[in-house]
Coordinates of C-alpha atoms in Angstrom, one line a residue:
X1 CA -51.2 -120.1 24.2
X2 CA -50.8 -121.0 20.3
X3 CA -53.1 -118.4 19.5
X4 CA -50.8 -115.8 21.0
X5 CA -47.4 -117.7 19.4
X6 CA -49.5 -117.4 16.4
X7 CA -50.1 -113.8 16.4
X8 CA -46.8 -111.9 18.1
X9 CA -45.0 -112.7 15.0
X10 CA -47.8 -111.8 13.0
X11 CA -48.2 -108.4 14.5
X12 CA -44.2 -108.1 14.9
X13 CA -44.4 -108.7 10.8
X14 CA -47.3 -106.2 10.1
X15 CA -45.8 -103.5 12.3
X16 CA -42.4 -103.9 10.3
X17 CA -44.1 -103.9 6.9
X18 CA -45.3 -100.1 7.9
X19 CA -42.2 -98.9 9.4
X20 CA -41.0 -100.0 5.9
X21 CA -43.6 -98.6 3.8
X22 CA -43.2 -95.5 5.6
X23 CA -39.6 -95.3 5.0
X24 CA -39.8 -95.9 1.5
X25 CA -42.4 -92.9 1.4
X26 CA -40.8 -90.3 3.1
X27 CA -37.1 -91.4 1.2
X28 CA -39.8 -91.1 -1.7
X29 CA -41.0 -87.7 -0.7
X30 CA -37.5 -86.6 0.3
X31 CA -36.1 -87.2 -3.3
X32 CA -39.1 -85.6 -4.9
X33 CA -37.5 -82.2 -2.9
X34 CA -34.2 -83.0 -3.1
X35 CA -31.9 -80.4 -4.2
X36 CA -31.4 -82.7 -7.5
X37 CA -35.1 -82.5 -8.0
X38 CA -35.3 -79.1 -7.5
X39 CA -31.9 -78.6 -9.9
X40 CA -34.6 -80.6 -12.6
X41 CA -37.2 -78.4 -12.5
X42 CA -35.1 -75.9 -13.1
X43 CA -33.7 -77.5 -16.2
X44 CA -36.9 -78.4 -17.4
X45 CA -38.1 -74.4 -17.0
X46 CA -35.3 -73.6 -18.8
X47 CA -36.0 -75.8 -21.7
X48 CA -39.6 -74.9 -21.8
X49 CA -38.3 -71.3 -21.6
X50 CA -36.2 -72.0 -24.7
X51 CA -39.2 -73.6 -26.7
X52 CA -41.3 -70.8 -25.9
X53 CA -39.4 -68.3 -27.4
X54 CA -38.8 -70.0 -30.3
X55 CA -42.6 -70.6 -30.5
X56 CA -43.6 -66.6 -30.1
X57 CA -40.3 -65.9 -32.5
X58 CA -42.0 -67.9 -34.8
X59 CA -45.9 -67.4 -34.5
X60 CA -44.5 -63.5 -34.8
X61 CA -42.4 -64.5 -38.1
X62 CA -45.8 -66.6 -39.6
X63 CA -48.0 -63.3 -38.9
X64 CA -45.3 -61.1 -40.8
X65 CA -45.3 -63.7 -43.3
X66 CA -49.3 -63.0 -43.6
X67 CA -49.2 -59.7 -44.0
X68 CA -46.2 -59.5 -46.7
X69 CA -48.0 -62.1 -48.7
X70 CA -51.4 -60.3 -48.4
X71 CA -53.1 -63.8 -47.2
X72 CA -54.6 -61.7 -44.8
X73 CA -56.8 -60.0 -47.0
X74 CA -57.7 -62.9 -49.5
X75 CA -61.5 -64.3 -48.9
X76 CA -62.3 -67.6 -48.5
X77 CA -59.4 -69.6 -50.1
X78 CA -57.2 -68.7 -46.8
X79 CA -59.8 -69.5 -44.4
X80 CA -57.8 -72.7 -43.1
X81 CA -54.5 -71.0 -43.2
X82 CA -56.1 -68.0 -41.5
X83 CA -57.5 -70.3 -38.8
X84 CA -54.5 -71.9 -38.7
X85 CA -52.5 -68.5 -37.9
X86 CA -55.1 -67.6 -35.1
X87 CA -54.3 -70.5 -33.3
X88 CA -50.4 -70.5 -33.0
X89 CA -51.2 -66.7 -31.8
X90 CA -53.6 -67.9 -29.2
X91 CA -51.1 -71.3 -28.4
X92 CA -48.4 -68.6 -28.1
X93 CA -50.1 -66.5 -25.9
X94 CA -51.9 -68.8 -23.9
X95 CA -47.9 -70.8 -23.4
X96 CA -46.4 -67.2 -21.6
X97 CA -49.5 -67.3 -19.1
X98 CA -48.9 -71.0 -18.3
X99 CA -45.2 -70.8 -18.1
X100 CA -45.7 -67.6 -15.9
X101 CA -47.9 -69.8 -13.6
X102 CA -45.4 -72.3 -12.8
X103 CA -42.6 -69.9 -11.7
X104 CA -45.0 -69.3 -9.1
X105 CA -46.0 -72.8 -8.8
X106 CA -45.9 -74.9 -5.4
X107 CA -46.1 -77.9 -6.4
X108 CA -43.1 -80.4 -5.1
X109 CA -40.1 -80.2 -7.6
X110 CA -41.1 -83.3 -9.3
X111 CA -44.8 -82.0 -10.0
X112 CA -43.1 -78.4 -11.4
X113 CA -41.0 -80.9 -13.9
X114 CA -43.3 -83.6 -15.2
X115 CA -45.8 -80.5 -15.5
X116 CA -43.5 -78.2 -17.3
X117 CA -41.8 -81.1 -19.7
X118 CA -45.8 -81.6 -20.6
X119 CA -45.9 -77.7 -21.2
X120 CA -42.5 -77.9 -23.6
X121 CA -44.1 -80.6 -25.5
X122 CA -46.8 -79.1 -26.1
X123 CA -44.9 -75.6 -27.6
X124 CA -42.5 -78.2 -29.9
X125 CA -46.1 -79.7 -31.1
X126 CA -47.2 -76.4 -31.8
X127 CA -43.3 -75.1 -33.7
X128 CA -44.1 -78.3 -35.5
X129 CA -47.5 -77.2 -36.8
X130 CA -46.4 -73.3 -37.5
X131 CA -43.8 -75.0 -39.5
X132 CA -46.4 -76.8 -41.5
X133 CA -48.6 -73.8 -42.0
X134 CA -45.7 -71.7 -43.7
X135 CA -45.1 -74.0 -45.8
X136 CA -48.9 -74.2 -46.8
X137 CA -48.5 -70.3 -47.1
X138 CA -45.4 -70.7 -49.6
X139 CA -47.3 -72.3 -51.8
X140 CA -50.3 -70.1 -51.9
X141 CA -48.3 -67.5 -52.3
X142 CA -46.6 -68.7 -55.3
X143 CA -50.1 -69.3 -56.7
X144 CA -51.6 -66.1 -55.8
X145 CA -50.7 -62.4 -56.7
X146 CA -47.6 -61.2 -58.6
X147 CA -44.2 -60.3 -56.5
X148 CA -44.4 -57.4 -57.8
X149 CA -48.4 -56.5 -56.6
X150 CA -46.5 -57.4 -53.1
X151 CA -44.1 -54.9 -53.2
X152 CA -46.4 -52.2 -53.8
X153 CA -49.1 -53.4 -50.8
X154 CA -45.8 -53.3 -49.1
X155 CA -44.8 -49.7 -50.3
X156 CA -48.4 -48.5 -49.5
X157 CA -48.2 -50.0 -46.2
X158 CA -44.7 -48.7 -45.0
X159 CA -47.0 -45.3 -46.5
X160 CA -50.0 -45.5 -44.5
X161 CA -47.7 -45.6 -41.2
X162 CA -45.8 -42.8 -41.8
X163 CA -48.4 -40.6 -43.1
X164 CA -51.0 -41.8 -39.8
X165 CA -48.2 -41.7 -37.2
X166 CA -46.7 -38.2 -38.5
X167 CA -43.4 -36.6 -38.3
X168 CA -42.0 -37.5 -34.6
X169 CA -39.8 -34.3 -34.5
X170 CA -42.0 -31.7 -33.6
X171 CA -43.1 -34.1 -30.6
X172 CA -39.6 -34.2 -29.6
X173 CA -38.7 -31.0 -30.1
X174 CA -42.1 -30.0 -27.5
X175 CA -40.4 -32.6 -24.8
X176 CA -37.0 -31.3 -24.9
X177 CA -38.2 -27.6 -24.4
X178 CA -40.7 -28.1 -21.7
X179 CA -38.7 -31.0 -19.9
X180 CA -35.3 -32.4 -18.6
X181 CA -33.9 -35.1 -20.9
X182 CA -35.5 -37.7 -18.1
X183 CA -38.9 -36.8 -19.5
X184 CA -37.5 -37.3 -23.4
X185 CA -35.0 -39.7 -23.8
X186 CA -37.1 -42.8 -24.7
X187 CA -39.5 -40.5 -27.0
X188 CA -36.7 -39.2 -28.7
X189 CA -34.6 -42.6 -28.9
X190 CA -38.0 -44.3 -30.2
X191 CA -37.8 -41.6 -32.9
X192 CA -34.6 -42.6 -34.0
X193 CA -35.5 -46.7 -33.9
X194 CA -38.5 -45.8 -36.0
X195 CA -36.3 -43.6 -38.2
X196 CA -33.4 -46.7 -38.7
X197 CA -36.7 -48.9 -39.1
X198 CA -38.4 -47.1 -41.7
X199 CA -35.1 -46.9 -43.7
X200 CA -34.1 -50.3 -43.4
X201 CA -37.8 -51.2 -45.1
X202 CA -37.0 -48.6 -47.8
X203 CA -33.9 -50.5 -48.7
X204 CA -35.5 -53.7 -48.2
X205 CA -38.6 -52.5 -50.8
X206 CA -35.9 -51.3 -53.6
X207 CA -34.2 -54.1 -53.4
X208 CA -37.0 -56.2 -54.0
X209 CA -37.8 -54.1 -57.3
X210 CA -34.5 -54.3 -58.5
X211 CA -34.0 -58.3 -58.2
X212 CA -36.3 -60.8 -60.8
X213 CA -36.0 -63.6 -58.5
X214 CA -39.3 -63.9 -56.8
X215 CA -38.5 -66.3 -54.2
X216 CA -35.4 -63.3 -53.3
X217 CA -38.4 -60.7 -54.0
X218 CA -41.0 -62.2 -51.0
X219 CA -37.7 -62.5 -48.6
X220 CA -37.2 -59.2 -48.8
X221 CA -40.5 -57.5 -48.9
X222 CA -41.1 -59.9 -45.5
X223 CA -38.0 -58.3 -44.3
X224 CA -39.3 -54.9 -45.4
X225 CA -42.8 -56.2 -43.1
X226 CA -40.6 -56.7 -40.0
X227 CA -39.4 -53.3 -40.6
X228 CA -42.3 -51.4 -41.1
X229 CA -43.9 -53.1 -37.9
X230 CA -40.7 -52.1 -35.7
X231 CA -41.2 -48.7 -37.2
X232 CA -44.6 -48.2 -36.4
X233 CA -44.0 -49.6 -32.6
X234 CA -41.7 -46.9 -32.2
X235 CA -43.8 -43.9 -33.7
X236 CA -46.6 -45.3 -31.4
X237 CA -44.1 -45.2 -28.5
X238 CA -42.9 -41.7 -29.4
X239 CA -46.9 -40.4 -29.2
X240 CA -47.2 -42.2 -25.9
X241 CA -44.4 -40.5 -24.5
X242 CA -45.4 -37.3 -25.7
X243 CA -48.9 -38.0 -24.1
X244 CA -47.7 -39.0 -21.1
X245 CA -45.7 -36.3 -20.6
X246 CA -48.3 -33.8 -21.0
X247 CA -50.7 -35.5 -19.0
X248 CA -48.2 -35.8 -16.4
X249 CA -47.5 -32.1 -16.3
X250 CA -50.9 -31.4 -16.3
X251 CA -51.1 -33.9 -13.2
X252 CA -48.7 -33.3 -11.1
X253 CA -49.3 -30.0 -9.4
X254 CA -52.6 -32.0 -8.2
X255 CA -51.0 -35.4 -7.4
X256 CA -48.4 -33.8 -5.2
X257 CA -50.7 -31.6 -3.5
X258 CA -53.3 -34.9 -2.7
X259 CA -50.4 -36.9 -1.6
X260 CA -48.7 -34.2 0.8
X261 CA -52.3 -34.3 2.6
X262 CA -52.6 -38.1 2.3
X263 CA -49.2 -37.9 3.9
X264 CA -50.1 -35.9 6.8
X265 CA -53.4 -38.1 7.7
X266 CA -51.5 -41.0 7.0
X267 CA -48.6 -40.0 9.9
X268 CA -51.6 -39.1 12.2
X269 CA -53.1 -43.0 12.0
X270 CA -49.2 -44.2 12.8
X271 CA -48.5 -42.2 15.5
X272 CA -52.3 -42.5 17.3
X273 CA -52.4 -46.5 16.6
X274 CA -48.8 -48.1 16.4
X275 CA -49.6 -51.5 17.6
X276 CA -52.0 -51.8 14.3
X277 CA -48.9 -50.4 11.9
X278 CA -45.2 -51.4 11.0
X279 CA -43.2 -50.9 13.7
X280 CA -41.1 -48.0 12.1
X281 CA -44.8 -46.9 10.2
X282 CA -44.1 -42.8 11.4
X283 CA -40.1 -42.8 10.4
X284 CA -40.9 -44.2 7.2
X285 CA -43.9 -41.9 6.2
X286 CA -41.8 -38.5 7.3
X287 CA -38.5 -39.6 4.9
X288 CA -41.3 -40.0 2.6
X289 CA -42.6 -36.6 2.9
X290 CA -38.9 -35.6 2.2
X291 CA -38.8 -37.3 -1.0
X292 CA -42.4 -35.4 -2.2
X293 CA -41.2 -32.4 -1.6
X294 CA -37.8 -33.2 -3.5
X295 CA -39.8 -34.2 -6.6
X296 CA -42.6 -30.8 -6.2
X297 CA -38.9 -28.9 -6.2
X298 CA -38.5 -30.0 -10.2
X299 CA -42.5 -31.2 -10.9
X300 CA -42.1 -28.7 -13.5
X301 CA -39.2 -30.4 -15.7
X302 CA -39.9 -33.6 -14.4
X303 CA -43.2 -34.0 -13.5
X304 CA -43.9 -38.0 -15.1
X305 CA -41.0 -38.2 -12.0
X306 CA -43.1 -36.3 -9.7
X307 CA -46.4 -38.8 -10.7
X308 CA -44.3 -41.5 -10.1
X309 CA -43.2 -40.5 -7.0
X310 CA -46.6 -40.1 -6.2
X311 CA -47.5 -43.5 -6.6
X312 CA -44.7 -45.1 -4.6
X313 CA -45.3 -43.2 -1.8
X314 CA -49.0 -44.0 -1.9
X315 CA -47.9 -47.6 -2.0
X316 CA -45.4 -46.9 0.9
X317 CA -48.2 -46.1 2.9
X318 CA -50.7 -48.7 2.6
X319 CA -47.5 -50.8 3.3
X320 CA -46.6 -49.9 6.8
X321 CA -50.5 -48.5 7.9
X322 CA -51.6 -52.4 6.8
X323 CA -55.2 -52.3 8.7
X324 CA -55.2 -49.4 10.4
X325 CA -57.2 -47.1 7.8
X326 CA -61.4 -47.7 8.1
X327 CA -62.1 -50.0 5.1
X328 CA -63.6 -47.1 3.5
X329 CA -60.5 -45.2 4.2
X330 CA -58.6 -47.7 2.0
X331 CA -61.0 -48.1 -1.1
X332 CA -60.8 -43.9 -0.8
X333 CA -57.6 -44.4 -0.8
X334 CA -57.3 -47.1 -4.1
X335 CA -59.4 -44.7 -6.0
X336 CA -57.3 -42.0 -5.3
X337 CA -54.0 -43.9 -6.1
X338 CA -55.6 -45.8 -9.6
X339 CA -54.9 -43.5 -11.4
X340 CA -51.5 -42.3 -11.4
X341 CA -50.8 -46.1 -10.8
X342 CA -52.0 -47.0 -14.1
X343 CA -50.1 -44.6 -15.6
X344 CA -47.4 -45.1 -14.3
X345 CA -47.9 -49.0 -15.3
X346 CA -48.6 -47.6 -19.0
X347 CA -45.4 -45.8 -19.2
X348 CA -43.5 -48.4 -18.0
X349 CA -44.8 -51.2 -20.3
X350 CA -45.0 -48.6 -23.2
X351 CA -41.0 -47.7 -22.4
X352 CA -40.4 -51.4 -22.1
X353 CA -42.1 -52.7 -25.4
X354 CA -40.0 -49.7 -27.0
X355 CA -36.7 -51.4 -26.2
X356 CA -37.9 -54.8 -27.1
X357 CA -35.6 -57.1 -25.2
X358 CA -35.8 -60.5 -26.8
X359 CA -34.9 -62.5 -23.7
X360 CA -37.7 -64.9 -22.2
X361 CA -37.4 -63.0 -18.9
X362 CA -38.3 -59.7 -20.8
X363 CA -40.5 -61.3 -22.4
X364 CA -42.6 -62.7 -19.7
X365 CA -42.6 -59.5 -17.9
X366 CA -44.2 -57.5 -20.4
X367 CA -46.9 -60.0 -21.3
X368 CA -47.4 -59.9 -17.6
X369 CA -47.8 -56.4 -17.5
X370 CA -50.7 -56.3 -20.1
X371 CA -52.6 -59.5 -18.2
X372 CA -52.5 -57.4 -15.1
X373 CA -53.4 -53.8 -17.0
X374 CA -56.3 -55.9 -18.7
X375 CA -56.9 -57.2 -15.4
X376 CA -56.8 -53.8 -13.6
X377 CA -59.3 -52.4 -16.2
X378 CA -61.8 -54.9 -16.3
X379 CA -61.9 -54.7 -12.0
X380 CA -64.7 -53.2 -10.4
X381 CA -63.3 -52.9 -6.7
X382 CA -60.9 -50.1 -6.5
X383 CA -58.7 -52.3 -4.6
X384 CA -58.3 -55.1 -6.7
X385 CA -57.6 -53.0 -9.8
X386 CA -54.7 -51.2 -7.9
X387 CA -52.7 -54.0 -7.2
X388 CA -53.6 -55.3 -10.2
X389 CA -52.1 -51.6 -11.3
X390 CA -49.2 -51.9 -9.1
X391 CA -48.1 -55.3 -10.4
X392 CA -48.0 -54.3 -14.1
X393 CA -45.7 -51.5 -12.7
X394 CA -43.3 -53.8 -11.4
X395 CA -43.1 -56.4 -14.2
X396 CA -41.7 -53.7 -16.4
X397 CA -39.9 -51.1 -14.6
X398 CA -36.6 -50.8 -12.7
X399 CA -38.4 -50.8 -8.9

């Protein structure tokens, strides 16, 4: 009888100790979702968001910095700074993958925090050690060369782009007479960014003749830099429209025709096997064939239009057939679609980088455009390199 006494309360005691261990780790769990916790992580993206682009603003401004001071052409008394540059690109690079990962992230609210306040820290170590580096840069600058030698490797290469990139107008003026103004705007507004570029570097360059201050003298031939750059990433996005528009035109009449057939084949499996489709599979396949046949109707001044068209359509139907297609059916089908996918994705990321919207957002989206183009290329399975395809198309176009 004192043996049981003894152990009731004893039991009673150990049974309460659980309930209130368990309480204390679901209020635990419960704060680690709250909506305050989620309203964290959100802050903490933000910041790390904000560190980021300060980081690529400056590992961008440190490469300019090279190349005005011609550092990047010296032998072995810039092997440490060079190293040093290479490794704020890579940190740079490697900090838009990792921040892209955690918008995706699972984890509990609390995990996506403590994770991403690591990730910001690690950016503001890296700021730190850009700033360092410039510095280091200044002073072999000062100890290296003449201002004046600068100038002119800065003359020769505002030079060298111009005379490899060409005059843009006769592009432009091939676009506007083969094509509606959908088909040439961003080549032609390029053109004019790379003309505004090129003469902002011209004014830059004479400047920096005219002045005998040195230190004034590097500032403006690294402005000048900057220019030339912009200038050249426009030229380069003025030939890429120009290429896509012919290869488009040469494209389409064959796209439009494979997809009207894909279409057909593609209503056949939908109406034969419902139950293994989206419900509304057939309705959505037949408004699709309305839209092909809109976009044959002006394949001729719009045919990058007519591509894309194309490709959404092909993507609309393996969409609502889901299984229903053989698997062979379906890797036909990716190696069908690939292509005009990927060029699709090209133009959109070339259009994109041509605009070069500073925000973070933007910024994320185009570096994960080129992860999943790199990604699409390097794929062996048809499959896997179109979504790979189709996801680069969405990071940087208005879907």
């Amino acid at each position: 009888m004192s043996d049981v006494s003894w152990a009731v309360p004893t039991a009673l005691a150990i049974v309460a100790a659980l309930v209130v261990a368990l309480v204390i780790v679901l209020v635990v769990r419960a704060r680690r979702r709250s909506p305050r916790a989620h309203a964290a992580a959100d802050a903490a993206r933000i910041a790390a968001a904000e560190a980021l682009l300060r980081l690529d603003d400056a590992a961008t401004d440190l490469d300019i910095a090279f190349e005005a001071s011609e550092a990047l052409t010296d032998g072995d008394s810039t092997s440490a700074l060079r190293r040093a540059r290479a490794a704020a690109l890579r940190a740079r690079d490697r900090g838009f993958a990792e921040l892209a990962a955690l918008s995706v992230s699972t984890a509990v609210p609390a995990r996506r925090r403590a994770v991403t306040e690591a990730l910001r820290a690690q950016f503001e170590t890296q700021l730190e050690t850009i700033a360092r580096t410039r510095i280091d840069l200044a002073e072999w600058t000062r100890t290296h060369g003449t201002a004046a030698g600068r100038v002119t490797a800065a003359r020769a290469r505002r030079d060298e782009v111009v005379r490899t990139a060409g005059d843009p107008a006769p592009l432009i003026a091939t676009l506007r007479d083969r094509f509606a103004e959908d088909d040439w705007r961003n080549a032609a507004d390029s053109a004019d960014a790379a003309a505004a570029a090129l003469a902002e570097a011209d004014a830059a360059l004479d400047a920096a003749e005219a002045t005998p201050d040195t230190s004034e003298t590097d500032l403006l031939v690294h402005r000048a830099t900057d220019a030339v750059r912009r200038a050249a990433r426009h030229l380069r996005a003025v030939e890429d429209a120009h290429r896509i528009a012919l290869q488009a035109a040469d494209n389409a009449g064959t796209e439009l025709a494979a997809a009207r057939e894909e279409l057909v084949a593609a209503v056949e499996i939908a109406e034969a096997r419902p139950a293994e489709c989206a419900p509304d599979a057939a309705e959505r396949l037949r408004a699709a064939r309305r839209d092909l046949d809109a976009a044959a109707d002006e394949a001729d001044r719009r045919p990058h239009t007519a591509i894309e068209t194309v490709a959404r359509i092909r993507e609309l139907r393996d969409e609502v057939l889901l299984d229903a297609p053989s698997p062979r059916r379906r890797l036909e089908a990716a190696r069908a679609a690939l292509p005009g996918t990927l060029a699709c994705a090209r133009a959109a990321l070339a259009a994109a980088e041509a605009r070069d919207d500073r925000s973070i957002e933007a910024r994320l989206r185009r570096d994960r455009a080129r992860r999943e183009l790199a990604a699409a290329r390097a794929a062996t399975d048809a499959g896997v390199a179109l979504e790979n395809a189709r996801t680069a198309w969405r990071a940087t176009s208005a879907r």
